[in-house]
CSV table of C-alpha atoms in Angstrom, one decimal:
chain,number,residue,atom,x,y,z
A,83,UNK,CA,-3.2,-40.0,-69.6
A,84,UNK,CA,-0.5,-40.2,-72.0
A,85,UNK,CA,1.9,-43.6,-72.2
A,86,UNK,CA,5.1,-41.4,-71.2
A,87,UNK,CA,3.0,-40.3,-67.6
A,88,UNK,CA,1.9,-43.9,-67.0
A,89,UNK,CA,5.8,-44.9,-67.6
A,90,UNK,CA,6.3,-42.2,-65.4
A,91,UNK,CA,3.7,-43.2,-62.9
A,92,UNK,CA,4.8,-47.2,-62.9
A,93,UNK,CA,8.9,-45.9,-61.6
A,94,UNK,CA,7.3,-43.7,-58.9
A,95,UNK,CA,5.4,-46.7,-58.0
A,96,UNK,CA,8.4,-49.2,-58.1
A,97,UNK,CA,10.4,-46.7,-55.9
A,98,UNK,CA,8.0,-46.9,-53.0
A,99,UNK,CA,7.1,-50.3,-53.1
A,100,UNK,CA,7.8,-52.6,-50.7
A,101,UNK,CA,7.2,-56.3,-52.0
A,102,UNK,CA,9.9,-57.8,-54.3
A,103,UNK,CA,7.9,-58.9,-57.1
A,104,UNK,CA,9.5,-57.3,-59.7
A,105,UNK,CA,7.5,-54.6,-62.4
A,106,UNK,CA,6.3,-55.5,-65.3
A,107,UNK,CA,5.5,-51.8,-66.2
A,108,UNK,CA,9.3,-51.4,-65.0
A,109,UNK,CA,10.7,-53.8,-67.5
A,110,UNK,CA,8.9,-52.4,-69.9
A,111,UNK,CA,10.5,-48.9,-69.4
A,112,UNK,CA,14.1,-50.3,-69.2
A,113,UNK,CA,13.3,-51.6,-72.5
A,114,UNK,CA,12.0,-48.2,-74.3
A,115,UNK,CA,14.0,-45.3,-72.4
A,116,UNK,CA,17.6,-44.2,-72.6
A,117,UNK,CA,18.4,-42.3,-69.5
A,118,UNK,CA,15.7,-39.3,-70.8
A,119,UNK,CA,17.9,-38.5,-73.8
A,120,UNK,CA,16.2,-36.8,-76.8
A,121,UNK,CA,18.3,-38.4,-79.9
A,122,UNK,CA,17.4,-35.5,-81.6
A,123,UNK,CA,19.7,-33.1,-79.0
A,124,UNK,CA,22.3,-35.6,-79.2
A,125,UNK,CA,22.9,-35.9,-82.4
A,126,UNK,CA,22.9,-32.0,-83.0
A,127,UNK,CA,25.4,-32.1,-80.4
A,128,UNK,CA,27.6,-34.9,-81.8
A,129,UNK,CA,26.6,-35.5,-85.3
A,130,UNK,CA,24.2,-38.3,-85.8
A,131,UNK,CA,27.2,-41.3,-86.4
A,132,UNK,CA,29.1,-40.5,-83.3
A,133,UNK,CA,25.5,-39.8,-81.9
A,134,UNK,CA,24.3,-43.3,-82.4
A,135,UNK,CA,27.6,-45.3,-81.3
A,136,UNK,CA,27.9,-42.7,-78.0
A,137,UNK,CA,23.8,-43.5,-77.0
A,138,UNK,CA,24.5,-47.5,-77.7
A,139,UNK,CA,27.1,-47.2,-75.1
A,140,UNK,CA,25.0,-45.2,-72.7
A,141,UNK,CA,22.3,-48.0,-73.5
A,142,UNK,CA,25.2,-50.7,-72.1
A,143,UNK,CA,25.2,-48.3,-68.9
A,144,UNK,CA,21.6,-47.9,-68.6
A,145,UNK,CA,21.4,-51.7,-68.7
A,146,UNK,CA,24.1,-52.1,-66.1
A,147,UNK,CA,22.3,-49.8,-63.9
A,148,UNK,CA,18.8,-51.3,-64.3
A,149,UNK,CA,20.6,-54.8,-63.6
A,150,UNK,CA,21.8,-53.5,-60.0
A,151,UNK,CA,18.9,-52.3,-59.1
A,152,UNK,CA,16.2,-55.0,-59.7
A,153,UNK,CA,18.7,-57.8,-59.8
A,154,UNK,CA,21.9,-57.6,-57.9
A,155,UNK,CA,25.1,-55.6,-57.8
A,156,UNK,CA,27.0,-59.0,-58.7
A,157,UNK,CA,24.9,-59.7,-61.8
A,158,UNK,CA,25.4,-56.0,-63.1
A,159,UNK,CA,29.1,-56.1,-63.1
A,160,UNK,CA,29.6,-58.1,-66.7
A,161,UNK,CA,27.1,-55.3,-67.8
A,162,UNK,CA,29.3,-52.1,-66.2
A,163,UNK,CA,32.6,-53.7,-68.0
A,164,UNK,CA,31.4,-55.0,-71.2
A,165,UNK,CA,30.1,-50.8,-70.9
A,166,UNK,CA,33.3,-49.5,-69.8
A,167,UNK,CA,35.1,-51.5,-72.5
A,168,UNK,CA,32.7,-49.8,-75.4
A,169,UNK,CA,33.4,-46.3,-74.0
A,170,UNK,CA,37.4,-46.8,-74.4
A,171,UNK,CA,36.7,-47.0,-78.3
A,172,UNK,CA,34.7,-43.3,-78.5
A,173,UNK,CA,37.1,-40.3,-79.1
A,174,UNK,CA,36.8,-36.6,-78.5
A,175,UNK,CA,33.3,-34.8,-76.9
A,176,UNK,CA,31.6,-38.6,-78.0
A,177,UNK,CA,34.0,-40.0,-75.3
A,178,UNK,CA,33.2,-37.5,-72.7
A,179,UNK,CA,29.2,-37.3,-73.4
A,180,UNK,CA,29.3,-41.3,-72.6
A,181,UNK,CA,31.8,-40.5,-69.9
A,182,UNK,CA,29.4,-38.7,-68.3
A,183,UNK,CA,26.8,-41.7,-67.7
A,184,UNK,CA,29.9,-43.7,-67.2
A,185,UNK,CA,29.9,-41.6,-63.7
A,186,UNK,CA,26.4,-41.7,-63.1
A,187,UNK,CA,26.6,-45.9,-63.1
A,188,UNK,CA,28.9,-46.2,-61.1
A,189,UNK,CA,28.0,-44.0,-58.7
A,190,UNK,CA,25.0,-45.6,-58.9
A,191,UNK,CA,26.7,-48.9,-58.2
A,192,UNK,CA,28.6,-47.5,-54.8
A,193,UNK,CA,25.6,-46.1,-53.3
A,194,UNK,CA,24.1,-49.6,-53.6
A,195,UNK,CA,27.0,-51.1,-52.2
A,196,UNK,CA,27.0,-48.5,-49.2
A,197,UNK,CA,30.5,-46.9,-50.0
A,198,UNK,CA,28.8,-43.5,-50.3
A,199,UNK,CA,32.8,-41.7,-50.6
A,200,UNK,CA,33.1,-43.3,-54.1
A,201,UNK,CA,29.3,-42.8,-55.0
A,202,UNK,CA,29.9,-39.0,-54.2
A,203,UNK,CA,33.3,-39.0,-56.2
A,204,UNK,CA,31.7,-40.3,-59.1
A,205,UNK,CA,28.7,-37.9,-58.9
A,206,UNK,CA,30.9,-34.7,-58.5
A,207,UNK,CA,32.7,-36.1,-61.6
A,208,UNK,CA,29.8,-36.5,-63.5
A,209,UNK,CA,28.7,-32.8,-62.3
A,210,UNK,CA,32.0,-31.1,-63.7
A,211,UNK,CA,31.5,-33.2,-67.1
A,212,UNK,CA,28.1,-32.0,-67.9
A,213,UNK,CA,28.9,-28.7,-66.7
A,214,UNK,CA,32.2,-28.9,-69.5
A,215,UNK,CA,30.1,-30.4,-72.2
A,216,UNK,CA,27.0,-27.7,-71.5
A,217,UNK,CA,30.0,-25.0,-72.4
A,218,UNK,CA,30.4,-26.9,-75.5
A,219,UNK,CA,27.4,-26.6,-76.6
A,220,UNK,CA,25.3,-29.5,-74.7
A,221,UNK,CA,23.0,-26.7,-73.1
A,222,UNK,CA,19.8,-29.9,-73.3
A,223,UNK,CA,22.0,-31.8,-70.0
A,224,UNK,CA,21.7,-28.2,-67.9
A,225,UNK,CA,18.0,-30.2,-66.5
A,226,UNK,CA,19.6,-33.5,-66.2
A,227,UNK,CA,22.1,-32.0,-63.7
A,228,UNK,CA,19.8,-29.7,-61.8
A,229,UNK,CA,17.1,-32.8,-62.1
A,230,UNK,CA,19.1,-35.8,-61.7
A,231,UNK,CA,22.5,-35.3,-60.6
A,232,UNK,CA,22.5,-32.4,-57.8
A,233,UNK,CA,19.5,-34.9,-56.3
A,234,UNK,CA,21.4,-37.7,-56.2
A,235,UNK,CA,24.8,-36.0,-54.7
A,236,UNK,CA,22.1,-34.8,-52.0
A,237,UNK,CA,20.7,-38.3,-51.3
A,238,UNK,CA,24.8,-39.3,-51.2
A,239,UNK,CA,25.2,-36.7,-48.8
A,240,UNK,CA,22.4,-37.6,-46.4
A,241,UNK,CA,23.2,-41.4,-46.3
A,242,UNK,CA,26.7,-40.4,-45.2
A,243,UNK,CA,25.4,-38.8,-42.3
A,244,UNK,CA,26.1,-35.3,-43.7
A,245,UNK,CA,22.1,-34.4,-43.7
A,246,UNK,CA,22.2,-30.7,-43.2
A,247,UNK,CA,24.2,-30.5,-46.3
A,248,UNK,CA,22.3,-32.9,-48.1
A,249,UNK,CA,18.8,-30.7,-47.1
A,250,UNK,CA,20.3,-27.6,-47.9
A,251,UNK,CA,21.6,-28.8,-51.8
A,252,UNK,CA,17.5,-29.8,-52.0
A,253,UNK,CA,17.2,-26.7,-50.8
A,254,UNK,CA,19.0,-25.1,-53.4
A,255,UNK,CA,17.7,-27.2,-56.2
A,256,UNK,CA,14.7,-25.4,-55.1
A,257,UNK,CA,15.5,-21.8,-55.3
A,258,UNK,CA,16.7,-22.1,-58.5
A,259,UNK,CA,13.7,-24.2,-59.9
A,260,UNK,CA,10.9,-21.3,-57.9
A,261,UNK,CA,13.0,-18.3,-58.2
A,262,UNK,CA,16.0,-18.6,-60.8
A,263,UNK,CA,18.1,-18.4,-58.0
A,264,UNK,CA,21.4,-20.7,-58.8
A,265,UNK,CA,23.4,-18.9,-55.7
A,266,UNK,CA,23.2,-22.0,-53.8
A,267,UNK,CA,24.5,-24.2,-56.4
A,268,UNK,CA,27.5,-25.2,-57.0
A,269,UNK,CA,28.8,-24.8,-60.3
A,270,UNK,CA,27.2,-22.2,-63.5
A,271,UNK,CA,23.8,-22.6,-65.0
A,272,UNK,CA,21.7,-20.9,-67.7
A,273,UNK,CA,19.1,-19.4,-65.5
A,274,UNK,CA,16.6,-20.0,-68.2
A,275,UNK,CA,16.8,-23.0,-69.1
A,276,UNK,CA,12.9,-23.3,-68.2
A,277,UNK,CA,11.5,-20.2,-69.4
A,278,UNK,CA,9.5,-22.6,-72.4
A,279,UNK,CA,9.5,-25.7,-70.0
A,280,UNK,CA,7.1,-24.9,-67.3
A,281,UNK,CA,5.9,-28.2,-67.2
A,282,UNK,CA,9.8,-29.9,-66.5
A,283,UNK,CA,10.1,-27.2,-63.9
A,284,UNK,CA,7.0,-28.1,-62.0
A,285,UNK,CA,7.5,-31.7,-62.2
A,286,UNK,CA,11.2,-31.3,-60.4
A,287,UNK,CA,9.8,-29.3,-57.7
A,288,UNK,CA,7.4,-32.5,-57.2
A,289,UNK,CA,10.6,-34.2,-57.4
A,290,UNK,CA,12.7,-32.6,-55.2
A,291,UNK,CA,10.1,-32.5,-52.1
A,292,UNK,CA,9.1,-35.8,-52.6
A,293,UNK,CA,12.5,-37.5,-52.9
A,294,UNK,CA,13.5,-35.3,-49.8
A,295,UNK,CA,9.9,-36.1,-47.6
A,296,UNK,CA,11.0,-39.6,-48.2
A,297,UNK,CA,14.0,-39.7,-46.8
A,298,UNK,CA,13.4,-37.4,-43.8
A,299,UNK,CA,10.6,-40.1,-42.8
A,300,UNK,CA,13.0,-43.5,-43.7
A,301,UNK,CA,15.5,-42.0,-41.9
A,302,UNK,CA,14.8,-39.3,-39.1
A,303,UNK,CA,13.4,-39.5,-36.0
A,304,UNK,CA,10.1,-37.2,-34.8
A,305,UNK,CA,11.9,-34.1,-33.3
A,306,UNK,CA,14.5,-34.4,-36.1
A,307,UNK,CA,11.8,-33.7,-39.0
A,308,UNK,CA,10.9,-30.4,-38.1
A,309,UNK,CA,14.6,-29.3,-38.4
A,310,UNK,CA,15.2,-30.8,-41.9
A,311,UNK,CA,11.4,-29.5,-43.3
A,312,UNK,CA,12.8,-25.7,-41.8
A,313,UNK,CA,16.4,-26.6,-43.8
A,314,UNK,CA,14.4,-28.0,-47.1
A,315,UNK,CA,12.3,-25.1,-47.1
A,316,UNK,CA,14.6,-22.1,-45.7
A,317,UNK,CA,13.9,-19.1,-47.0
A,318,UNK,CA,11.2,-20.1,-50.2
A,319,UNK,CA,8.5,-18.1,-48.7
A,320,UNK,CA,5.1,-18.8,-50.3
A,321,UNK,CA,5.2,-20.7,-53.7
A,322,UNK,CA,1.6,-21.3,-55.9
A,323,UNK,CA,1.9,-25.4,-55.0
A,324,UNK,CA,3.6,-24.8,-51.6
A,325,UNK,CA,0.4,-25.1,-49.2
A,326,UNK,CA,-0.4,-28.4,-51.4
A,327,UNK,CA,2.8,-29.9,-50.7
A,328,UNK,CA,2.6,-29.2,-47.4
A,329,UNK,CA,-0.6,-30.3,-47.0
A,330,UNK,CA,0.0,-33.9,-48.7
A,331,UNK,CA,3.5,-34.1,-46.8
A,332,UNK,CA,1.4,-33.5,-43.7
A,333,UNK,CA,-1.1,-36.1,-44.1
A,334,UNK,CA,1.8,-38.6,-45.4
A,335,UNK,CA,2.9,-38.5,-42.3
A,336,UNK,CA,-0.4,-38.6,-39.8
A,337,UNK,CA,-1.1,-41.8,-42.4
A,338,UNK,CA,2.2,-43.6,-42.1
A,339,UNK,CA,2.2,-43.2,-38.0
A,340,UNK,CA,-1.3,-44.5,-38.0
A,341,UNK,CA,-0.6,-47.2,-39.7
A,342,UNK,CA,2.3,-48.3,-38.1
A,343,UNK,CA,0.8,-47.8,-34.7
A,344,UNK,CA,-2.0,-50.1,-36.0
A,345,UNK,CA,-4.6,-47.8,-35.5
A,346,UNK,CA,-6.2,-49.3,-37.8
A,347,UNK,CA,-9.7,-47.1,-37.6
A,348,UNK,CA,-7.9,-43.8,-37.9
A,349,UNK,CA,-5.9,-45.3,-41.0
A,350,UNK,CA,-9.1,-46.3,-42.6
A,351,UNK,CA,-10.7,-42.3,-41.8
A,352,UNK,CA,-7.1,-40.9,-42.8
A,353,UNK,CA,-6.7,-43.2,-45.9
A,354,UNK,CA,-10.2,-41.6,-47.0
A,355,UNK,CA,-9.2,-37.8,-46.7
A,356,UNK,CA,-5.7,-38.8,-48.1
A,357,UNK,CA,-7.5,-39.8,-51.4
A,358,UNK,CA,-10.0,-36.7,-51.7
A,359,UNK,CA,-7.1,-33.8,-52.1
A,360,UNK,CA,-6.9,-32.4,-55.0
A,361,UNK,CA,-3.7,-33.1,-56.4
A,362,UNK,CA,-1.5,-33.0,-59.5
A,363,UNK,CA,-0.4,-35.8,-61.6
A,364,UNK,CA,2.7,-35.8,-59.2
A,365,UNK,CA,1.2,-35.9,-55.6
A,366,UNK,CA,-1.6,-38.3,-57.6
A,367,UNK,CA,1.5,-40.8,-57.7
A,368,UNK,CA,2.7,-40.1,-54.3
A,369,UNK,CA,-0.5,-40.9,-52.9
A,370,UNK,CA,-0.8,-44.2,-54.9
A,371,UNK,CA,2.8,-45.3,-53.8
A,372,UNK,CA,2.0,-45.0,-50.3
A,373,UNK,CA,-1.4,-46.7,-50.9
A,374,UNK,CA,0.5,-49.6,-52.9
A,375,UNK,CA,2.9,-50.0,-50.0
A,376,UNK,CA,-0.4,-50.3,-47.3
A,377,UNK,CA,-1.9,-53.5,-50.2
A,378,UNK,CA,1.5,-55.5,-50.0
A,379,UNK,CA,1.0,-55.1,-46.2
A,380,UNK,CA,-2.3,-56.1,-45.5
A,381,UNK,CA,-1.8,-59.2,-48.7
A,382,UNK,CA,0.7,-60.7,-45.7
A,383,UNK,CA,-1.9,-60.0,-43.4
A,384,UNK,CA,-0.8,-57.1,-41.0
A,385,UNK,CA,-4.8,-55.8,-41.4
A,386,UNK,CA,-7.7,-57.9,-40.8
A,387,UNK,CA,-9.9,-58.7,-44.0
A,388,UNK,CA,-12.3,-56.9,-43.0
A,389,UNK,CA,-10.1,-53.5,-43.0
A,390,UNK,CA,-8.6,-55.2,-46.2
A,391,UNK,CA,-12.0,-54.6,-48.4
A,392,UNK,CA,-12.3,-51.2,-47.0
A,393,UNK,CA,-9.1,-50.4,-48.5
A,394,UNK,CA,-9.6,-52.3,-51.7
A,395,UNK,CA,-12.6,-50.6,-52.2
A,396,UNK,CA,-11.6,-47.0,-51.4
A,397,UNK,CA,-8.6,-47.5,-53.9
A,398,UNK,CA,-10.5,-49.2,-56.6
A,399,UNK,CA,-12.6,-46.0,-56.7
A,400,UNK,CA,-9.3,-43.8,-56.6
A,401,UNK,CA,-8.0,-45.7,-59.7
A,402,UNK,CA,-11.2,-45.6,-61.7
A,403,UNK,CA,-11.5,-41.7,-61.0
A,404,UNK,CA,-8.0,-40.6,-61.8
A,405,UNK,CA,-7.0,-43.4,-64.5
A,406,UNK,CA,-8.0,-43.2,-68.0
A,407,UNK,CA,-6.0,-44.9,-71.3
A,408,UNK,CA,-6.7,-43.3,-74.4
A,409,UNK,CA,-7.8,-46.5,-77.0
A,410,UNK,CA,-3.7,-45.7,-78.1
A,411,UNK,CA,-2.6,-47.3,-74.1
A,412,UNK,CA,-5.0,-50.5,-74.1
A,413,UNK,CA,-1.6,-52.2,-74.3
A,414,UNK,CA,-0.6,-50.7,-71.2
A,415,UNK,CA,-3.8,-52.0,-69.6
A,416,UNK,CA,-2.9,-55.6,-68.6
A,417,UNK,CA,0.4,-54.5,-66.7
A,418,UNK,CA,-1.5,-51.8,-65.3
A,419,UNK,CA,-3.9,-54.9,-64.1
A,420,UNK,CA,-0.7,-56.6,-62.2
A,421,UNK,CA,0.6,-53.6,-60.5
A,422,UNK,CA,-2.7,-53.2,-58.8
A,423,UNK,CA,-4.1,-57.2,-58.6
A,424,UNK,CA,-5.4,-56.5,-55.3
A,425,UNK,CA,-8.1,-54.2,-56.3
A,426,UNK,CA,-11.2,-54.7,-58.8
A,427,UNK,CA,-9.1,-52.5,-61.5
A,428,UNK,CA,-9.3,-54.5,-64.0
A,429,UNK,CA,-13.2,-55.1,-63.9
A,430,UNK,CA,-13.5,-51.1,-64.1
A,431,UNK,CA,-16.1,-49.5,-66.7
A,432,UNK,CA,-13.2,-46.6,-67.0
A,433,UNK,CA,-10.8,-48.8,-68.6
């Protein structure tokens, strides 16, 4: 598994977890990652000088953001102005290529905070930037808004009680990742900005239906999730990973209710066949989110101990199947250790 999946891996984790210890593996990304940018594409686009003062400031943003979300929105606002402050200096294109993660912050910030009308505001902004800057020449930030931005607008949109719109944006994001279909969107867009990036386009159709599956679970009731799945997957007809996402979303939610219900024999059967598809890398993660979530449960003792080792054991043998480090990721292996501290990882003959 290479260290930029396992990075990957260890945020997918984080955004399912339940617990409030905070991630090691998490920390350790905020520490190596600026917001996905390839320096190389930005300093083609700006010239490396303004290139390196314009990716310092979006460094002062990333910070900010990180702050707000594993501390609190209070202890990030010293980290948004000192950011803010930075960006006034930068001039021309530099000004407005740091403007745009300026918008993506502090939309960030609002959607925290619950006022969703500024969150959107901001988003929209940031939308119209990229799309100006892409004109200019920025074609590498066509992903990040398809990707990043049109998801988080549709998460906006749900949470303001606006769901049909918010389903039907995902849905969008999904034509144009299956069939090159950008009708739906709002905006322009280089239909083939993927033609030589099969792998990005897979991965944001994992995205996209796991992001929305989550949210039509936290925040629907039964007879309501039938009528978002039909909006989310209106008119995509049969897709090469669509009968596997279907599958997993189906058995995600047979699990959960199980669980919940504290039926805890039919967990334990359910848990068993949830482990056993055969999955991507992506659905791989999902499964091991919603197995995390079920640990930090049963550690404050909502299943008995006995139901505890099942699980334990069932997931130990998940890990030490699907988890290798190459001798380059040992490093990676004590963090690896904490996320997972309730199973025998760390005694496993894999690692």
């Amino acid at each position: 598994m290479e260290t930029n999946r396992i990075l990957i891996f260890a945020t997918r984790l984080d955004q399912f977890y339940i617990s409030s210890e905070k991630s090691e593996l998490i920390e350790f990304i905020g520490a190596t990652q600026i917001n996905r940018l390839q320096k190389t594409d930005v300093y083609a686009f700006l010239g490396e000088e303004a290139g390196k003062q314009c990716l310092a400031v979006v460094d002062l943003f990333s910070r900010a953001v990180y702050k707000a979300r594993t501390d609190s929105r209070s202890a990030s606002l010293p980290y948004f102005r000192m950011a803010n402050k930075e960006l006034e200096i930068l001039q021309a294109d530099a000004y407005l290529f740091t403007r745009l993660f300026y918008a993506s912050g502090w939309s960030f910030f609002y959607y925290l905070k619950g006022v969703y009308a500024k969150a959107s505001a901001f988003t929209i902004e940031g939308l119209a930037l990229s799309e100006h800057l892409e004109a200019k020449g920025a074609a590498f930030l066509g992903s990040r808004r398809l990707l990043d931005q049109l998801p988080n607008l549709s998460k906006i949109l749900i949470h303001q009680g606006n769901a049909q719109d918010g389903y039907s944006l995902y849905n969008g994001i999904l034509r144009a990742l299956i069939y090159k279909d950008f009708t739906h969107l709002p905006g322009k867009w280089n239909k083939h900005m993927f033609d030589r990036d099969e792998y990005t386009r897979q991965q944001g159709i994992d995205n996209v239906v796991i992001s929305a599956t989550r949210l039509i679970l936290a925040n629907t009731s039964d007879d309501q999730e039938k009528l978002f799945y039909q909006i989310l997957f209106r008119g995509i007809g049969y897709i090469d990973v669509s009968n596997d996402h279907l599958e997993v979303i189906e058995r995600f939610i047979t699990l959960k209710r199980s669980y919940f219900e504290h039926r805890n024999e039919a967990f334990l059967s359910q848990l068993e066949e949830f482990l056993t598809l055969s999955m991507d890398t992506y659905f791989d993660i999902l499964k091991l989110s919603v197995i995390r979530n079920y640990l930090a449960l049963s550690k404050i003792g909502t299943i008995c101990e006995a139901d505890q080792m099942e699980i334990k054991t069932n997931v130990t043998r998940y890990l030490n199947r699907h988890l290798h480090l190459l001798p380059s990721e040992q490093h990676l292996l004590p963090l690896l250790c904490k996320e997972f501290k309730l199973t025998n990882l760390s005694q496993s003959k894999a690692w």
